[in-house]
Amino acid sequence: MENKDGIVYLENGNLTIINPEGLGRYPRITAGKNVEIYINGEKENKEVVVSQDIEELIELKIKQTNKSKELNIKVSRNKLKAYLLIDLIPEQKLEIKDKEPANHIKIETKSQKKVYPKISKTEILELLDYYNISYGINHDQISKIMTQKGNLNGEYLIAEGKKAKKGENAQVIKSEKYKQRDENLFNVIDSIEKGETICYKKKAVEGEYGMNIFSDRISPPPVKNIELKAGKNVQLTKDNLKAIALEGGQPKLIRRNGTVEVHIYKQYIIKGDVDKHTGNIKYEGDLLVKGDVKDYFNVEVGNDLKVQGNIANAEVKTQGDLYVNNNIIASKLFIGNYLEQEIIISLKKIIHYLEDLNKGVEEILGEASKRKMNLSNFRTGRVLRLLIENKFPELKTLILHVNKSIKSSEQLKKYFQEITPYFKNMANLERIKDEKILSNFKNNLLEFVDFNLEQNGVLNIYTGYIQNSEINIGGSVIINRLGCYNSTIRAKKSIIVKSKPGFLKGGSYQAEEVIFSQAAGSKLSKTYFRIGKQIFIKEALGTLVIKSEKDRKIIEEGSKNINYEVNNFGELVTAGTLPNINKYLLRDEN
């Protein structure tokens, strides 16, 4: 006899079984979704082997599903949107599906009809009320949901709040004539004439309140105001919104702690060179040199210096920007009040110690007065000496160290020269009758740190090429053409070589923010870099040594796309993006 597997099939809900022949395999059935198989009244949960002997004992039952409805609300994190979540399970009329003959079949159902639960607008509004949602309810959307039939499962935006509208910060806007200043760096004598408007203040515009879906007001971001102040040769209009020039000259806007101070500096013009015919130059305003600053002649200006030619073998100090149309060769430059980071930290420590010292003196003298003790035994000078020697010994060390370290700032030198004798010989402290001398010293340092260092951070040098020079600047060095060779540059902000063939070859370059150059390095010696934020060099022409506060990397000749940033731990790590140099290239102080 031939071996033949048995078969089973479904037709019109009736199960038919045909037994196997010979050694063939018996047919099998499995319950699908919504189906239960019973044999002789017992429910079977697994695959069942069937035969004609039990065909009459097999009962197939359909599990009818009951309709259900679940409505919920999802609120966005900013509380500006509410979504209706609909989850409906329809009631279904099911029947057994026909199955073709096979040795194994899965018994499944098919739906004749789905009847979904209905949703009313009242239900939705009550749900919103339950969640205390009262603002921005979209009744049109809710009505639209009501008109739809069938499967409404999904997510619907049914309430939306109103965002707070951002206001506009106050701005100081330069006059058109002032804006022309950068376009005529070496041609203009007085960029603003007497009586002209230098700039005006555009008032801040407050933002508008918003409302979230719970009817809570949302405050707009606060706007920043600016106070316009009149400086040298400037007068404000009665409404304090316009700055008018009282004299012709070069305008200067100085930003500080929410204020913009407007100055007019007189400009002095040297039509030729700074040389033996002019001698060394010292001028409080702007200086425009139509020629060169020649060998061994020094220039010191209180504002901007513009040199149409070169600076060579000279010492230059400015409290404003330096513009050199051509080159800087073998010169020393001090632009603004640049100080090493170590000195800045020391200044802040000295200020802190002086504040604590003052409190200590007041406490001791106050307590002695309360106890009606003989105050002659508590002379201010004696108390100061005892406190410094016993409680604040580092103050003496810091003051003597900073006094020796200051090189570029004449003003800071003056402050320390007045106070240092008291700390070189501590016996001198006992001659102090009150603490005003130390208080004045502290206030001077506070003003210096707060104003000079911060403000001079916007100063820049713009030049074509630098060679064999030393530069200390309270801002950035922008090299427009060839680059820099064998120089030492210390910049509070950045060092940027703009041109594509530009380079930094040999020497030492330190910037508290960014260093950027297409090429760097020399075959003759190592080139050193120290950065505070990021460095990008497209190609190393020689060995580069790159340092951060707590890391050091050696870059070999031929390396390309060198792009490091300093992480929160002071380590050098690969940067994901190029440094943003555009913000350093703008000449506009605003």
Coordinates of N, CA, C and O in Angstrom, one line a residue, residues 155-265:
E155 N -3.7 60.3 17.0 CA -3.3 61.4 17.8 C -3.8 62.7 17.1 O -3.4 62.9 16.0
Y156 N -4.5 63.5 17.8 CA -5.1 64.7 17.2 C -4.7 66.0 18.1 O -4.9 65.9 19.3
L157 N -4.2 67.0 17.5 CA -3.9 68.3 18.2 C -5.3 69.0 18.4 O -5.9 69.4 17.4
I158 N -5.7 69.1 19.6 CA -7.0 69.7 19.9 C -6.9 71.0 20.8 O -8.0 71.6 21.0
A159 N -5.7 71.4 21.2 CA -5.6 72.6 22.0 C -4.2 73.1 21.8 O -3.2 72.3 21.8
E160 N -4.0 74.4 21.6 CA -2.7 75.0 21.3 C -2.6 76.3 22.0 O -3.4 77.2 21.7
G161 N -1.6 76.5 22.8 CA -1.4 77.8 23.5 C -0.7 78.8 22.6 O -0.5 78.5 21.4
K162 N -0.4 79.9 23.1 CA 0.2 81.0 22.4 C 1.6 81.2 23.0 O 1.8 81.5 24.2
K163 N 2.6 81.1 22.1 CA 4.0 81.4 22.6 C 4.2 82.8 22.9 O 3.6 83.7 22.4
A164 N 5.1 83.0 23.9 CA 5.5 84.4 24.2 C 6.3 85.0 23.0 O 7.1 84.2 22.4
K165 N 6.0 86.2 22.7 CA 6.7 86.8 21.6 C 8.0 87.5 22.1 O 7.9 88.4 23.0
K166 N 9.1 87.2 21.5 CA 10.4 87.8 21.9 C 10.5 89.2 21.5 O 10.0 89.6 20.5
G167 N 11.0 90.0 22.5 CA 11.1 91.4 22.2 C 12.4 91.7 21.5 O 13.1 90.8 21.0
E168 N 12.8 93.0 21.4 CA 14.0 93.4 20.8 C 14.9 94.2 21.8 O 14.4 95.0 22.5
N169 N 16.1 93.8 21.8 CA 17.1 94.4 22.7 C 17.3 95.9 22.2 O 17.2 96.1 21.0
A170 N 17.7 96.7 23.1 CA 18.1 98.1 22.7 C 19.4 98.0 21.9 O 20.2 97.1 22.1
Q171 N 19.5 98.9 21.0 CA 20.7 98.9 20.1 C 21.2 100.3 20.0 O 20.5 101.3 20.1
V172 N 22.5 100.4 19.8 CA 23.2 101.7 19.5 C 23.6 101.6 18.0 O 24.4 100.7 17.7
I173 N 23.0 102.4 17.2 CA 23.2 102.4 15.8 C 24.1 103.6 15.3 O 23.8 104.7 15.6
K174 N 25.1 103.3 14.6 CA 26.1 104.3 14.1 C 25.4 105.1 13.0 O 24.7 104.6 12.2
S175 N 25.8 106.4 12.9 CA 25.4 107.2 11.8 C 26.1 106.7 10.6 O 27.1 106.0 10.6
E176 N 25.5 107.1 9.4 CA 26.1 106.7 8.1 C 27.5 107.1 8.0 O 28.4 106.4 7.4
K177 N 27.8 108.3 8.4 CA 29.2 108.8 8.3 C 30.2 108.1 9.1 O 31.3 107.8 8.7
Y178 N 29.7 107.7 10.3 CA 30.6 106.8 11.2 C 30.8 105.5 10.5 O 32.0 105.0 10.6
K179 N 29.8 104.9 9.9 CA 30.0 103.6 9.2 C 31.1 103.7 8.1 O 31.6 102.6 7.8
Q180 N 31.2 104.8 7.5 CA 32.2 104.9 6.5 C 33.7 104.9 7.0 O 34.6 104.8 6.2
R181 N 33.8 104.9 8.3 CA 35.2 105.0 8.9 C 36.1 103.8 8.4 O 37.2 104.1 8.0
D182 N 35.5 102.6 8.4 CA 36.3 101.5 8.1 C 36.7 101.5 6.6 O 37.7 100.9 6.2
E183 N 35.9 102.1 5.8 CA 36.2 102.2 4.3 C 37.3 103.2 4.0 O 37.8 103.2 2.9
N184 N 37.6 104.1 4.9 CA 38.5 105.1 4.6 C 39.6 105.3 5.7 O 39.9 106.3 6.2
L185 N 40.1 104.1 6.1 CA 41.0 104.0 7.2 C 42.2 105.0 7.1 O 42.6 105.6 8.0
F186 N 42.7 105.1 5.9 CA 44.0 105.9 5.7 C 43.8 107.2 5.0 O 44.7 107.8 4.5
N187 N 42.5 107.6 4.7 CA 42.2 108.8 4.0 C 41.5 109.8 4.8 O 41.6 111.0 4.5
V188 N 40.8 109.4 5.8 CA 39.9 110.3 6.6 C 40.8 111.0 7.7 O 41.6 110.4 8.4
I189 N 40.5 112.3 7.8 CA 41.2 113.1 8.9 C 40.2 113.1 10.1 O 40.5 112.5 11.1
D190 N 39.1 113.7 10.0 CA 38.0 113.6 11.0 C 36.8 112.9 10.4 O 36.2 113.4 9.5
S191 N 36.5 111.7 10.9 CA 35.4 111.0 10.3 C 34.0 111.6 10.8 O 33.0 111.3 10.2
I192 N 34.0 112.3 11.9 CA 32.8 113.0 12.4 C 33.1 114.5 12.6 O 34.2 114.8 13.2
E193 N 32.3 115.3 12.1 CA 32.5 116.8 12.3 C 31.7 117.3 13.5 O 30.7 116.7 13.9
K194 N 32.1 118.5 14.0 CA 31.4 119.1 15.1 C 29.9 119.3 14.8 O 29.6 119.7 13.7
G195 N 29.1 118.8 15.7 CA 27.6 119.0 15.6 C 26.9 117.9 14.9 O 25.7 117.8 14.9
E196 N 27.7 116.9 14.4 CA 27.0 115.8 13.7 C 26.6 114.7 14.7 O 27.2 114.6 15.8
T197 N 25.6 113.9 14.3 CA 25.2 112.8 15.2 C 26.2 111.6 15.0 O 26.5 111.2 13.8
I198 N 26.7 111.2 16.1 CA 27.6 110.0 16.0 C 26.9 108.7 16.0 O 27.2 107.9 15.1
C199 N 25.9 108.6 16.8 CA 25.1 107.4 16.9 C 23.8 107.7 17.6 O 23.7 108.7 18.2
Y200 N 22.9 106.7 17.6 CA 21.6 106.9 18.3 C 21.2 105.6 18.9 O 21.6 104.5 18.4
K201 N 20.4 105.7 19.9 CA 19.9 104.5 20.6 C 18.5 104.1 20.1 O 17.6 105.0 20.1
K202 N 18.4 102.9 19.7 CA 17.1 102.4 19.3 C 16.5 101.7 20.6 O 17.2 100.7 21.1
K203 N 15.4 102.2 21.1 CA 14.9 101.6 22.4 C 14.6 100.2 22.3 O 14.2 99.7 21.2
A204 N 14.7 99.5 23.4 CA 14.3 98.1 23.5 C 12.8 98.0 23.4 O 12.0 98.9 23.8
V205 N 12.3 97.0 22.7 CA 10.9 96.7 22.6 C 10.5 95.5 23.4 O 11.1 94.4 23.2
E206 N 9.7 95.7 24.3 CA 9.3 94.6 25.2 C 8.5 93.5 24.4 O 7.8 93.8 23.5
G207 N 8.7 92.2 24.8 CA 8.0 91.1 24.1 C 6.6 91.1 24.6 O 6.1 91.8 25.4
E208 N 5.9 90.1 24.0 CA 4.4 90.0 24.4 C 4.3 88.7 25.2 O 4.9 87.7 24.9
Y209 N 3.4 88.7 26.2 CA 3.1 87.5 27.0 C 2.4 86.5 26.1 O 1.6 86.8 25.2
G210 N 2.7 85.2 26.5 CA 2.0 84.1 25.8 C 1.1 83.5 26.9 O 0.9 84.0 28.0
M211 N 0.4 82.4 26.4 CA -0.5 81.7 27.3 C -0.4 80.2 27.0 O -0.5 79.8 25.8
N212 N -0.2 79.4 28.0 CA -0.2 77.9 27.8 C -1.6 77.4 27.8 O -2.6 78.1 28.1
I213 N -1.8 76.1 27.6 CA -3.1 75.5 27.4 C -3.8 75.4 28.8 O -5.0 75.2 28.8
F214 N -3.1 75.7 29.9 CA -3.7 75.7 31.2 C -4.1 77.1 31.6 O -4.4 77.4 32.8
S215 N -4.0 78.1 30.7 CA -4.3 79.5 30.9 C -3.3 80.2 31.8 O -3.6 81.2 32.5
D216 N -2.1 79.6 31.9 CA -1.0 80.3 32.7 C -0.3 81.2 31.7 O 0.0 80.9 30.6
R217 N 0.0 82.5 32.2 CA 0.7 83.4 31.4 C 2.2 83.0 31.2 O 2.8 82.5 32.2
I218 N 2.7 83.2 30.0 CA 4.1 82.9 29.8 C 4.9 84.2 29.5 O 4.5 84.9 28.6
S219 N 5.8 84.5 30.4 CA 6.6 85.7 30.2 C 7.5 85.7 29.1 O 8.2 84.6 28.9
P220 N 7.7 86.7 28.3 CA 8.6 86.7 27.2 C 10.0 86.9 27.8 O 10.2 87.3 28.9
P221 N 11.1 86.5 27.0 CA 12.4 86.7 27.5 C 12.7 88.1 27.8 O 12.2 89.0 27.1
P222 N 13.4 88.4 28.9 CA 13.7 89.9 29.2 C 14.6 90.5 28.1 O 15.4 89.8 27.5
V223 N 14.3 91.7 27.8 CA 15.1 92.4 26.8 C 16.2 93.2 27.5 O 16.1 93.5 28.7
K224 N 17.3 93.3 26.8 CA 18.5 94.1 27.4 C 18.4 95.5 27.0 O 18.3 95.9 25.8
N225 N 18.5 96.4 28.0 CA 18.6 97.8 27.7 C 20.0 98.3 27.7 O 20.9 97.6 28.1
I226 N 20.2 99.4 27.1 CA 21.5 100.0 27.0 C 21.4 101.4 27.4 O 20.5 102.2 27.0
E227 N 22.3 101.9 28.3 CA 22.4 103.3 28.6 C 23.4 104.0 27.8 O 24.6 103.6 27.8
L228 N 23.0 105.0 27.1 CA 24.0 105.8 26.3 C 24.6 106.8 27.2 O 23.9 107.6 27.9
K229 N 25.9 106.9 27.2 CA 26.6 107.8 28.0 C 27.6 108.7 27.1 O 28.1 108.3 26.2
A230 N 27.7 110.0 27.6 CA 28.5 110.9 26.8 C 29.9 110.9 27.4 O 30.1 111.0 28.6
G231 N 30.9 110.6 26.6 CA 32.3 110.7 27.0 C 33.0 112.0 26.5 O 32.3 113.0 26.5
K232 N 34.2 111.9 26.2 CA 35.0 113.0 25.7 C 34.4 113.7 24.5 O 34.1 113.0 23.5
N233 N 34.2 115.0 24.5 CA 33.8 115.8 23.4 C 32.4 115.3 22.8 O 32.2 115.4 21.6
V234 N 31.6 114.8 23.7 CA 30.3 114.3 23.2 C 29.2 114.8 24.1 O 29.4 115.0 25.4
Q235 N 28.0 115.1 23.6 CA 26.9 115.5 24.3 C 25.7 114.7 23.9 O 25.5 114.5 22.7
L236 N 24.8 114.3 24.9 CA 23.6 113.6 24.5 C 22.4 114.6 24.4 O 22.4 115.7 25.0
T237 N 21.5 114.2 23.5 CA 20.2 115.0 23.4 C 19.4 114.8 24.7 O 19.7 113.9 25.5
K238 N 18.4 115.7 24.9 CA 17.7 115.7 26.2 C 17.0 114.3 26.5 O 16.9 113.9 27.6
D239 N 16.6 113.6 25.4 CA 16.0 112.3 25.6 C 17.0 111.2 25.8 O 16.7 110.0 25.9
N240 N 18.3 111.6 25.8 CA 19.4 110.6 26.0 C 19.4 109.5 24.9 O 19.9 108.4 25.1
L241 N 18.9 109.8 23.7 CA 18.9 108.9 22.7 C 19.9 109.1 21.5 O 20.1 108.2 20.7
K242 N 20.4 110.3 21.5 CA 21.4 110.6 20.4 C 22.7 111.2 21.0 O 22.6 111.9 22.0
A243 N 23.8 110.8 20.4 CA 25.1 111.3 20.8 C 25.6 112.3 19.8 O 25.7 111.9 18.6
I244 N 25.9 113.5 20.2 CA 26.3 114.6 19.3 C 27.8 115.0 19.5 O 28.2 115.1 20.7
A245 N 28.5 115.2 18.4 CA 29.9 115.5 18.5 C 30.1 117.0 18.9 O 29.5 117.9 18.2
L246 N 30.8 117.3 20.0 CA 31.1 118.7 20.3 C 32.3 119.2 19.6 O 32.6 120.4 19.6
E247 N 33.1 118.2 19.1 CA 34.3 118.5 18.4 C 34.5 117.5 17.2 O 33.9 116.4 17.3
G248 N 35.2 117.9 16.2 CA 35.4 117.0 15.1 C 36.5 116.0 15.5 O 37.4 116.3 16.3
G249 N 36.4 114.8 15.0 CA 37.4 113.8 15.4 C 36.9 112.4 15.1 O 36.0 112.1 14.4
Q250 N 37.6 111.4 15.7 CA 37.3 110.0 15.5 C 36.4 109.5 16.6 O 36.7 109.7 17.8
P251 N 35.3 108.9 16.3 CA 34.4 108.4 17.3 C 34.9 107.1 17.8 O 35.6 106.3 17.1
K252 N 34.5 106.8 19.1 CA 34.8 105.5 19.7 C 33.7 105.1 20.6 O 33.2 105.9 21.4
L253 N 33.2 103.9 20.5 CA 32.1 103.4 21.3 C 32.7 102.4 22.3 O 33.3 101.4 21.8
I254 N 32.5 102.6 23.6 CA 33.1 101.7 24.6 C 31.9 101.1 25.3 O 31.1 101.7 26.0
R255 N 31.8 99.8 25.2 CA 30.7 99.0 25.9 C 31.2 98.5 27.2 O 32.3 98.0 27.3
R256 N 30.4 98.7 28.2 CA 30.7 98.2 29.5 C 29.5 98.1 30.4 O 28.8 99.0 30.6
N257 N 29.2 96.8 30.8 CA 28.1 96.6 31.8 C 26.8 97.2 31.4 O 26.2 98.0 32.2
G258 N 26.3 97.0 30.2 CA 25.0 97.5 29.8 C 25.0 99.0 29.4 O 24.0 99.6 29.3
T259 N 26.2 99.6 29.3 CA 26.3 101.0 28.8 C 27.1 101.1 27.6 O 28.0 100.2 27.3
V260 N 26.9 102.1 26.8 CA 27.8 102.4 25.7 C 28.2 103.9 25.9 O 27.4 104.8 25.9
E261 N 29.5 104.0 26.1 CA 30.1 105.3 26.3 C 30.7 105.8 25.0 O 31.4 105.1 24.3
V262 N 30.2 107.0 24.6 CA 30.6 107.5 23.3 C 31.7 108.6 23.4 O 31.5 109.6 24.2
H263 N 32.8 108.5 22.7 CA 33.9 109.5 22.8 C 34.2 110.0 21.4 O 34.0 109.3 20.4
I264 N 34.7 111.2 21.4 CA 35.3 111.7 20.1 C 36.8 112.1 20.5 O 37.1 112.8 21.4
Y265 N 37.7 111.4 19.8 CA 39.1 111.6 20.0 C 39.6 112.5 18.8 O 39.3 112.2 17.6

